Amino acid sequence: MKIAIAGAGAMGCSYGHMLKQAGNDVVLLDNWEDHVNKINESGLKVNEVGQEKVTYIKAYKPSDYHEKVDLVIVFTKSLQLNSFLQQIKHLLTEDTKVLCLLNGLGHIETLSQYTHKENIYMGVTVVTARFTNVNEPANVSFSSYGKTEIENVVSSKEAERFGKLIAQTINDSGLPCEFVDNIYWSIWRKACLNGCMNSLCTILDSNMLDLGKINNIEYIINSVIKEFAAIASTEGISLDIDEMTKFVMSFTAETFSGAKHFPSMHQDLIRNHRLTEVDYLNGYVSRRGKELNIPTPFNDLITVLVHGKEYLLQAK
Amino acid sequence: MKIAIAGAGAMGCSYGHMLKQAGNDVVLLDNWEDHVNKINESGLKVNEVGQEKVTYIKAYKPSDYHEKVDLVIVFTKSLQLNSFLQQIKHLLTEDTKVLCLLNGLGHIETLSQYTHKENIYMGVTVVTARFTNVNEPANVSFSSYGKTEIENVVSSKEAERFGKLIAQTINDSGLPCEFVDNIYWSIWRKACLNGCMNSLCTILDSNMLDLGKINNIEYIINSVIKEFAAIASTEGISLDIDEMTKFVMSFTAETFSGAKHFPSMHQDLIRNHRLTEVDYLNGYVSRRGKELNIPTPFNDLITVLVHGKEYLLQAK
């Protein structure tokens, strides 16, 4: 399959590396010039679950690449999705498929402005990747072959056939991938998790373990999730609020090995003073609530507080 | 008038100094031993609106003082009110009056456990005072002769007569003091201000000027105040939500000279890792909301976040 990875951050590079290694025709598209040049000059270094590898893969600035591809896998930051699609709209022909593996809510709205819904596939992944050294191009790491789930957005035999083919292709590359029939549920579930852990740990400058020890935090998390569920239900997705609360709380447990980690939003904003994805999590719930006249006070306040922190830290 | 100041912090000392200087029989009661000893050895240093003065005034540990007084002016921290009253309950005889000038809500409940409501007077002051040097005993400063308002809690001719006498006594000491008929409104008004400025600036680590520049912060402040107003109305107090929102927002204006200050709760918690008075502000609204089945989501979340910060900073 001929695949373009749109957004070659740590996640895009990790997927690109796996897919290329398995024999697919893969290119990386990114706006970071040093990164693109270094990949082309000396290959992409990848620490693949502990093994050091180098993949020789072509990288381009988005506007410099014009070949027809079967599939674009979107791996930008949520905030950059729209502007990146603008830069690659020449690649999004009538029959080019687009798989979006971004965190957060509301991306289909954006994607639909650039391609037919029939071409769109949504997915969720539990892989987490990072640049091995901050600011060093062409060198990424990921620590587990986490599972990916994908599904077509518009139901049709052809969409299902191609969706299964994408899933098979990713799976064959060594990243377990399943074609599912409830991807929206999975997207909302992950958004609930991030809308609680990312946002609250960022506001309070806390890791997940400590967050979980705060008095009445479960009541707050439950309240945030109730509002997510109210908006999800307007989109035909049913979330079990109690089950979801337990799921989110499980990330704060002593028994969860990653509980002492600071979530990615905390790293982005508090450490690196970068703008957050809150508008695709709590901010999405808050905005849809206003549009639909559904009260979402917890998410309203969380959204304003995270944006407040962005303003105070002069995040860019 | 024979007056005991219960809680000789910066505020208690400033009032004690003014009242003593005007010829009243005043003693200071406090648990900080070095402070009490130093005051007794070499007097209380007071920077009174720019003038350096020394007042020779007797200070005692609360349990060491047993003389009958006409009036106890309560100036503890909100959190210490109950335990301090416990220590001076021998002073609270049938006809001893108690004036409470503490910030925050819910203090009458506590005071009523130690004396008849007929003896209680509530007040609000805009004086702000501080220890001149952190941790140096017997040396305080205050920068303006701000206004004090007081009123009796239970209506009676005698309560009114004595209330006016207290007001006159404070006024004669050089601190403008008015006997009013809407002290609860003033208490709620100040609580709204502190429940917004103190709590939000503490959560976000911001001064008031910067807080005011955050996107949608006025919507948040308006929402917080709506919940204060809902609880206030159950106590017979009517707050004009729009007027109150403008009042609170005025503290964030470029034109307000104090806007660059960090509110006292920020200083307590973020700088000095001390427990806050949030349970007497947002926490009171939240708690009464639960009891009365009135939703108070904004204050619920703010209360949990401030307590969360206390936990994370190991405040004491």
XYZ file of C-alpha atoms in Angstrom:
632
model
C 0.000 0.000 0.000
C 1.269 3.461 -0.788
C 1.004 5.520 2.346
C 1.795 9.121 3.265
C 2.188 9.923 6.950
C 0.877 13.462 7.420
C 2.746 14.826 10.417
C 5.994 13.023 11.184
C 6.205 13.651 14.899
C 7.182 10.831 17.217
C 3.928 8.950 16.565
C 3.971 9.459 12.790
C 7.605 8.376 12.598
C 6.965 5.265 14.685
C 4.038 4.150 12.514
C 5.934 5.144 9.339
C 8.932 3.090 10.457
C 6.855 -0.015 11.195
C 4.880 0.198 7.957
C 8.005 0.816 5.848
C 9.908 -1.990 7.557
C 7.072 -4.345 6.605
C 7.519 -3.497 2.929
C 4.935 -0.787 2.310
C 5.702 2.251 0.176
C 5.744 4.941 2.840
C 6.700 8.633 2.856
C 6.801 11.049 5.761
C 5.438 14.589 5.416
C 6.441 17.259 7.907
C 7.150 20.974 8.173
C 10.191 20.668 10.429
C 12.979 21.221 7.904
C 15.928 19.869 9.929
C 13.914 16.736 10.683
C 13.020 16.169 7.029
C 16.600 16.794 5.868
C 18.189 14.572 8.503
C 15.825 11.685 7.699
C 16.709 11.975 4.023
C 20.446 12.253 4.707
C 21.015 9.542 7.253
C 17.747 7.735 7.842
C 15.305 7.733 10.732
C 16.652 6.374 14.004
C 13.991 4.475 15.923
C 14.219 2.856 19.292
C 11.586 0.177 18.641
C 10.599 -1.275 21.998
C 14.230 -1.302 23.133
C 15.890 -2.189 19.818
C 17.892 0.521 18.031
C 17.027 0.560 14.339
C 17.495 2.854 11.359
C 14.852 3.091 8.642
C 15.662 4.617 5.281
C 12.464 6.364 4.344
C 11.800 9.442 2.238
C 10.611 12.593 3.960
C 9.172 15.733 2.353
C 7.745 19.079 3.255
C 3.994 18.639 2.672
C 3.838 21.082 -0.206
C 6.781 19.378 -1.967
C 5.148 15.964 -2.339
C 2.784 15.310 -5.229
C 2.592 11.565 -5.866
C -0.723 9.809 -5.621
C -1.103 7.668 -2.495
C -3.709 5.111 -1.433
C -3.811 6.237 2.166
C -2.893 9.314 4.184
C -2.438 8.622 7.889
C -2.967 11.848 9.788
C -0.658 12.245 12.792
C -0.434 15.997 13.350
C -1.152 17.697 16.649
C -4.899 18.421 16.895
C -4.210 22.133 16.702
C -2.302 21.717 13.427
C -4.761 19.383 11.690
C -6.592 22.053 9.726
C -3.521 23.917 8.496
C -1.766 20.660 7.619
C -4.737 19.429 5.583
C -4.665 22.760 3.792
C -1.046 22.026 2.819
C -1.774 18.512 1.520
C -5.163 19.071 -0.060
C -3.606 18.303 -3.477
C -3.015 14.756 -2.212
C -6.619 14.262 -1.142
C -8.070 13.109 -4.453
C -11.508 11.533 -4.969
C -10.377 8.090 -3.918
C -7.559 8.786 -1.458
C -8.407 7.354 1.933
C -7.564 9.210 5.139
C -7.003 7.529 8.488
C -7.041 9.847 11.515
C -5.372 8.522 14.661
C -5.381 11.824 16.583
C -6.571 12.067 20.146
C -9.605 14.128 20.899
C -13.011 15.026 19.551
C -14.267 16.986 16.576
C -11.693 15.951 13.980
C -14.251 14.527 11.531
C -15.711 18.025 11.141
C -12.278 19.266 10.056
C -11.453 16.285 7.854
C -14.829 16.562 6.082
C -13.824 19.969 4.780
C -11.052 18.343 2.732
C -12.447 14.975 1.616
C -15.678 12.995 1.355
C -16.766 11.300 4.541
C -16.669 8.042 2.551
C -12.872 8.379 2.474
C -12.438 8.939 6.205
C -11.392 6.288 8.710
C -11.073 7.019 12.394
C -8.824 5.204 14.804
C -7.521 5.032 18.339
C -4.085 3.845 19.375
C -2.510 3.178 22.729
C 1.026 3.442 21.337
C 2.902 6.341 22.899
C 6.054 7.639 21.271
C 8.503 10.469 21.888
C 11.504 12.144 20.373
C 14.433 10.314 21.970
C 16.173 13.592 22.782
C 14.236 16.855 22.968
C 14.788 18.925 19.817
C 16.951 16.273 18.116
C 15.504 15.501 14.680
C 15.199 12.049 13.080
C 15.421 10.114 16.337
C 12.294 8.703 17.990
C 11.382 6.006 20.514
C 8.333 3.972 21.339
C 8.129 1.481 24.120
C 5.367 -0.996 23.308
C 3.520 -2.539 20.382
C 0.243 -1.093 21.605
C -3.069 -1.836 19.996
C -4.704 0.245 17.262
C -8.432 0.164 16.486
C -9.921 1.574 13.304
C -13.277 1.881 11.573
C -14.814 3.566 8.545
C -16.975 6.646 9.130
C -19.633 6.073 6.458
C -21.023 2.576 6.259
C -20.564 0.778 2.923
C -19.236 -2.564 1.730
C -16.321 -0.854 -0.004
C -15.479 1.269 3.046
C -15.524 -1.850 5.194
C -13.358 -3.773 2.725
C -10.730 -1.040 2.637
C -10.933 -0.505 6.402
C -10.132 -4.164 6.932
C -7.260 -3.849 4.477
C -5.803 -0.907 6.423
C -6.173 -2.848 9.674
C -4.464 -5.872 8.110
C -1.636 -3.703 6.779
C -0.965 -2.109 10.162
C -1.299 -5.468 11.897
C 1.111 -7.120 9.478
C 3.677 -4.408 10.239
C 3.878 -5.599 13.846
C 1.445 -3.205 15.511
C -1.660 -5.146 16.587
C -4.594 -3.558 14.776
C -8.251 -4.443 14.837
C -11.088 -3.382 12.557
C -13.931 -2.608 14.952
C -17.570 -1.536 14.917
C -17.534 0.937 17.830
C -14.667 3.327 17.147
C -16.642 6.377 18.313
C -17.107 4.748 21.676
C -13.325 4.157 21.868
C -12.615 7.755 20.819
C -14.981 9.117 23.477
C -13.519 6.773 26.062
C -9.992 7.999 25.381
C -11.244 11.595 25.319
C -12.816 11.118 28.775
C -9.521 9.780 30.066
C -7.524 12.645 28.597
C -10.152 15.242 29.492
C -9.769 14.218 33.134
C -6.122 13.210 33.542
C -4.470 15.612 31.105
C -6.502 18.644 32.061
C -6.649 18.209 35.837
C -2.977 17.223 36.165
C -2.066 20.263 34.055
C -4.157 22.695 36.097
C -2.815 21.325 39.377
C 0.754 20.556 38.239
C 0.356 16.987 39.431
C 1.106 13.461 38.311
C -1.766 10.975 38.115
C -0.933 9.140 41.336
C -1.069 12.341 43.401
C -4.166 13.566 41.571
C -5.956 10.416 42.644
C -5.204 11.134 46.291
C -6.951 14.504 46.312
C -10.115 14.635 48.382
C -13.300 14.336 46.315
C -11.398 14.030 43.021
C -13.510 11.030 42.062
C -16.634 13.185 42.412
C -15.055 15.756 40.064
C -13.988 13.108 37.543
C -17.441 11.566 37.673
C -19.008 15.000 37.077
C -16.718 15.725 34.116
C -17.546 12.347 32.600
C -21.299 12.896 33.069
C -21.014 15.951 30.842
C -18.959 14.033 28.260
C -21.670 11.373 28.303
C -24.444 13.947 27.820
C -22.767 15.281 24.673
C -21.770 11.799 23.452
C -25.385 10.682 23.686
C -26.405 13.449 21.267
C -24.007 11.789 18.804
C -25.511 8.368 19.376
C -22.748 7.142 21.673
C -23.692 5.666 25.025
C -21.081 5.926 27.779
C -21.486 3.999 31.035
C -20.615 6.796 33.468
C -19.733 4.578 36.419
C -17.624 2.192 34.349
C -15.868 5.150 32.713
C -15.188 6.755 36.103
C -13.615 3.524 37.345
C -11.566 3.287 34.142
C -10.235 6.846 34.546
C -9.588 6.406 38.279
C -7.606 3.232 37.547
C -4.863 5.437 36.041
C -4.342 7.037 39.454
C -3.926 3.732 41.302
C -0.735 2.715 43.114
C -0.988 -0.558 41.208
C -0.796 1.203 37.817
C 2.887 1.400 36.914
C 2.481 4.627 34.915
C 0.598 6.554 37.622
C 3.647 8.595 38.574
C 3.865 10.002 35.044
C 2.788 13.502 34.180
C 0.333 13.303 31.266
C 1.346 14.680 27.865
C -0.635 17.919 28.232
C 1.303 18.683 31.404
C 4.561 18.097 29.550
C 3.420 20.276 26.658
C 2.185 23.204 28.687
C 3.821 23.241 32.104
C 7.261 22.041 30.991
C 7.492 23.247 27.422
C 4.991 26.136 27.338
C 3.184 24.772 24.300
C -0.501 25.253 23.538
C -2.657 22.303 24.575
C -5.308 20.182 22.896
C -7.933 21.111 25.495
C -10.316 22.426 22.814
C -10.547 18.880 21.430
C -11.327 17.439 24.878
C -13.125 19.483 27.563
C -13.395 22.417 25.161
C -15.294 20.290 22.642
C -17.799 19.214 25.304
C -18.142 22.804 26.500
C -18.640 24.188 22.957
C -21.158 21.508 21.946
C -22.947 22.046 25.267
C -23.426 25.728 24.431
C -24.649 24.856 20.931
C -27.067 22.238 22.224
C -28.113 24.096 25.360
C -26.775 21.322 27.611
C -25.076 22.633 30.776
C -21.415 21.606 31.024
C -20.123 23.707 33.942
C -17.261 21.397 34.930
C -15.868 21.304 31.409
C -16.491 25.037 30.938
C -14.371 25.840 33.974
C -11.650 23.311 33.144
C -11.376 24.683 29.600
C -11.043 28.273 30.810
C -8.485 27.266 33.449
C -6.301 25.375 30.951
C -6.469 28.264 28.474
C -5.741 30.550 31.419
C -2.570 28.603 32.172
C -1.635 28.839 28.471
C -2.053 32.609 28.614
C -0.119 32.980 31.874
C 2.759 30.822 30.612
C 2.692 32.539 27.214
C 2.361 29.171 25.530
C 2.892 28.982 21.761
C -14.436 49.737 76.999
C -12.555 46.639 78.129
C -11.658 44.671 75.036
C -9.836 41.392 74.384
C -8.498 40.828 70.884
C -8.798 37.086 70.220
C -6.087 36.293 67.717
C -3.277 38.845 67.622
C -2.171 38.416 64.040
C -1.423 41.454 61.919
C -5.093 42.483 61.838
C -5.721 41.873 65.533
C -2.585 43.783 66.470
C -3.497 46.723 64.227
C -6.988 47.020 65.734
C -5.615 46.448 69.236
C -3.044 49.171 68.743
C -5.607 51.721 67.498
C -8.097 50.935 70.255
C -5.445 50.993 72.984
C -3.954 54.244 71.665
C -7.423 55.816 71.950
C -7.562 55.008 75.651
C -9.461 51.721 75.770
C -8.452 48.911 78.086
C -7.205 46.368 75.540
C -5.413 43.028 75.807
C -4.115 40.788 73.034
C -4.637 37.026 73.160
C -2.516 34.759 70.995
C -0.894 31.321 70.976
C 2.408 32.416 69.414
C 4.640 32.468 72.487
C 7.520 34.556 71.092
C 5.027 37.132 69.868
C 3.266 37.361 73.228
C 6.567 37.588 75.135
C 8.087 40.195 72.850
C 4.972 42.408 73.067
C 5.116 42.230 76.853
C 8.872 42.881 76.992
C 9.286 45.722 74.557
C 5.883 46.706 73.248
C 4.166 46.209 69.910
C 5.787 47.951 66.939
C 3.227 49.211 64.479
C 3.758 50.953 61.202
C 0.475 52.891 61.227
C -0.099 54.176 57.707
C 3.554 55.126 57.346
C 4.236 56.272 60.928
C 6.399 54.064 63.147
C 4.830 53.704 66.577
C 5.208 51.498 69.636
C 2.183 50.538 71.741
C 2.605 49.169 75.246
C -0.194 46.647 75.517
C -0.515 43.444 77.515
C -0.522 40.152 75.636
C -1.468 36.695 76.976
C -1.820 33.155 75.874
C -5.609 32.656 75.636
C -5.761 30.168 78.483
C -3.743 32.488 80.781
C -6.196 35.384 80.722
C -9.209 35.372 83.024
C -10.414 38.929 83.526
C -13.938 39.841 82.558
C -14.147 41.921 79.377
C -17.013 43.815 77.720
C -16.070 42.811 74.216
C -14.040 40.107 72.500
C -13.011 40.999 68.962
C -12.338 37.807 67.081
C -9.435 38.069 64.631
C -8.208 34.511 64.219
C -7.773 32.789 60.870
C -11.084 31.202 59.855
C -9.583 27.758 60.275
C -8.568 28.505 63.869
C -11.822 30.108 64.994
C -13.323 27.032 66.576
C -10.223 25.936 68.470
C -9.520 29.475 69.630
C -13.071 29.896 70.966
C -12.565 26.627 72.790
C -9.528 28.170 74.501
C -11.344 31.371 75.534
C -14.735 29.968 76.398
C -14.176 30.965 80.040
C -14.200 34.601 78.856
C -17.516 34.247 77.040
C -19.863 34.917 79.940
C -23.598 35.613 79.688
C -23.129 39.257 78.826
C -19.779 39.338 77.017
C -20.221 40.622 73.496
C -18.305 39.109 70.591
C -17.475 40.969 67.390
C -16.316 38.821 64.484
C -14.405 40.609 61.723
C -13.212 37.469 59.912
C -13.527 37.062 56.177
C -15.761 34.361 54.836
C -19.047 32.623 55.459
C -20.371 30.343 58.145
C -18.732 31.864 61.219
C -22.004 32.554 63.049
C -22.626 28.797 63.206
C -19.302 28.398 65.002
C -19.704 31.413 67.284
C -23.207 30.270 68.291
C -21.718 27.179 69.854
C -19.905 29.354 72.403
C -22.257 32.239 73.125
C -25.875 33.391 72.669
C -26.637 34.866 69.277
C -27.746 37.989 71.170
C -24.096 38.570 72.066
C -22.764 38.257 68.539
C -21.888 41.152 66.235
C -20.633 40.634 62.710
C -18.456 42.993 60.772
C -16.512 43.573 57.599
C -13.331 45.577 57.292
C -11.301 46.716 54.322
C -8.180 47.251 56.438
C -5.369 44.936 55.367
C -2.420 44.386 57.655
C 0.697 42.245 57.635
C 3.635 41.295 59.779
C 6.309 43.828 58.781
C 8.921 41.089 58.445
C 7.921 37.467 57.924
C 8.282 35.502 61.174
C 9.336 38.543 63.237
C 7.051 38.839 66.267
C 5.589 42.065 67.687
C 6.020 44.098 64.503
C 3.072 44.763 62.197
C 2.071 47.237 59.485
C -1.133 48.524 57.979
C -1.343 50.987 55.162
C -4.737 52.691 55.318
C -7.467 53.649 57.780
C -9.967 51.481 55.909
C -13.617 51.367 56.778
C -15.231 48.881 59.146
C -18.941 48.035 59.116
C -20.688 46.212 61.951
C -24.145 45.047 62.932
C -25.820 42.958 65.614
C -27.004 39.459 64.651
C -30.215 39.294 66.697
C -32.417 42.356 66.531
C -33.111 44.109 69.843
C -32.891 47.634 71.238
C -30.085 46.600 73.568
C -28.134 44.847 70.781
C -28.486 47.920 68.636
C -27.409 50.222 71.445
C -24.270 48.201 72.138
C -23.559 47.776 68.425
C -23.569 51.513 68.019
C -21.294 51.822 71.019
C -18.795 49.381 69.482
C -18.938 51.284 66.188
C -18.374 54.566 68.005
C -15.459 53.105 69.952
C -13.727 51.830 66.818
C -14.492 55.036 64.984
C -13.099 57.155 67.811
C -9.873 55.167 67.679
C -9.222 56.486 64.164
C -10.595 53.638 62.076
C -13.792 54.808 60.345
C -16.562 52.492 61.521
C -20.231 52.488 60.670
C -23.143 50.707 62.318
C -25.133 49.347 59.386
C -28.335 47.434 58.685
C -27.097 45.125 55.897
C -23.949 43.495 57.218
C -24.825 40.091 55.727
C -24.970 41.645 52.300
C -21.500 43.139 52.894
C -20.176 39.800 54.157
C -21.525 37.983 51.089
C -20.178 40.687 48.804
C -16.692 40.335 50.229
C -17.002 36.543 50.109
C -17.892 36.725 46.401
C -14.823 38.853 45.788
C -12.544 36.525 47.717
C -14.223 33.393 46.337
C -13.333 34.571 42.842
C -10.045 36.450 43.185
C -8.411 34.461 45.973
C -9.396 31.052 44.680
C -8.854 31.530 40.945
C -5.547 33.400 41.373
C -4.393 30.617 43.696
C -5.361 27.802 41.325
C -3.729 29.538 38.365
C -0.781 31.122 40.211
C -1.766 34.526 38.872
C -2.162 38.093 40.034
C -5.531 39.800 39.570
C -4.520 41.859 36.540
C -3.434 38.795 34.565
C -6.448 36.800 35.742
C -8.693 39.449 34.241
C -7.041 39.031 30.838
C -7.872 35.328 30.549
C -10.412 34.505 27.864
C -13.925 33.953 29.234
C -12.879 34.613 32.824
C -15.825 37.001 33.268
C -18.186 34.162 32.331
C -16.553 31.992 34.998
C -16.700 34.738 37.631
C -20.333 35.403 36.741
C -21.101 31.680 37.093
C -19.356 31.450 40.471
C -21.291 34.489 41.711
C -24.610 33.056 40.484
C -24.052 30.103 42.800
C -23.104 32.384 45.705
C -26.328 34.316 45.027
C -28.415 31.138 44.981
C -27.164 30.163 48.443
C -27.318 33.743 49.760
C -30.986 33.945 48.753
C -31.768 30.950 50.976
C -30.404 33.069 53.839
C -32.562 36.041 52.891
C -29.756 37.971 51.185
C -30.299 39.259 47.672
C -27.190 39.730 45.535
C -27.375 41.575 42.212
C -25.369 39.147 40.076
C -24.451 41.599 37.327
C -23.469 44.354 39.726
C -21.435 41.871 41.768
C -19.691 40.574 38.638
C -18.719 44.122 37.670
C -17.506 44.762 41.224
C -15.302 41.644 41.187
C -14.017 42.328 37.657
C -13.051 45.872 38.717
C -10.250 44.352 40.822
C -8.644 43.031 37.624
C -8.675 46.387 35.823
C -5.530 48.209 34.688
C -6.976 51.255 36.421
C -7.061 49.497 39.832
C -3.725 50.177 41.484
C -3.727 46.889 43.420
C -4.470 44.651 40.429
C -0.886 43.429 40.180
C -1.066 42.033 43.707
C -1.435 38.358 44.418
C -4.409 37.857 46.766
C -3.804 36.690 50.312
C -4.822 33.078 49.624
C -2.127 32.887 46.958
C 0.421 34.201 49.433
C -0.745 31.756 52.077
C -0.771 28.655 49.904
C 1.507 29.113 46.901
C 4.232 31.082 48.668
C 4.007 29.867 52.247
C 2.317 26.469 51.892
C -0.353 27.266 54.440
C -3.874 25.874 54.424
C -6.432 28.235 52.911
C -9.810 29.599 53.942
C -11.522 28.133 50.867
C -14.011 26.198 53.018
C -15.394 29.534 54.235
C -15.761 30.849 50.674
C -16.403 28.504 47.722
C -16.449 25.523 50.068
C -19.276 27.047 52.101
C -21.361 27.566 48.950
C -20.576 24.042 47.813
C -21.436 22.491 51.170
C -24.689 24.438 51.589
C -25.553 23.574 47.980
C -25.291 19.865 48.803
C -27.396 20.304 51.950
C -30.070 22.308 50.115
C -29.949 20.341 46.868
C -28.889 23.401 44.880
C -26.286 22.629 42.181
C -23.022 24.522 42.672
C -20.669 22.888 40.126
C -18.305 25.843 39.707
C -17.758 26.179 43.441
C -17.548 22.398 43.852
C -14.699 22.200 41.350
C -12.907 25.303 42.665
C -13.064 23.942 46.217
C -11.621 20.585 45.203
C -8.880 22.246 43.135
C -7.802 24.543 45.974
C -7.773 21.643 48.426
C -5.902 19.678 45.756
C -3.229 22.361 45.642
C -3.055 22.268 49.460
C -2.500 18.517 49.324
C 0.098 18.703 46.561
C 2.042 21.474 48.331
C 1.691 19.684 51.681
C 0.178 22.829 53.177
C -0.153 23.024 56.953
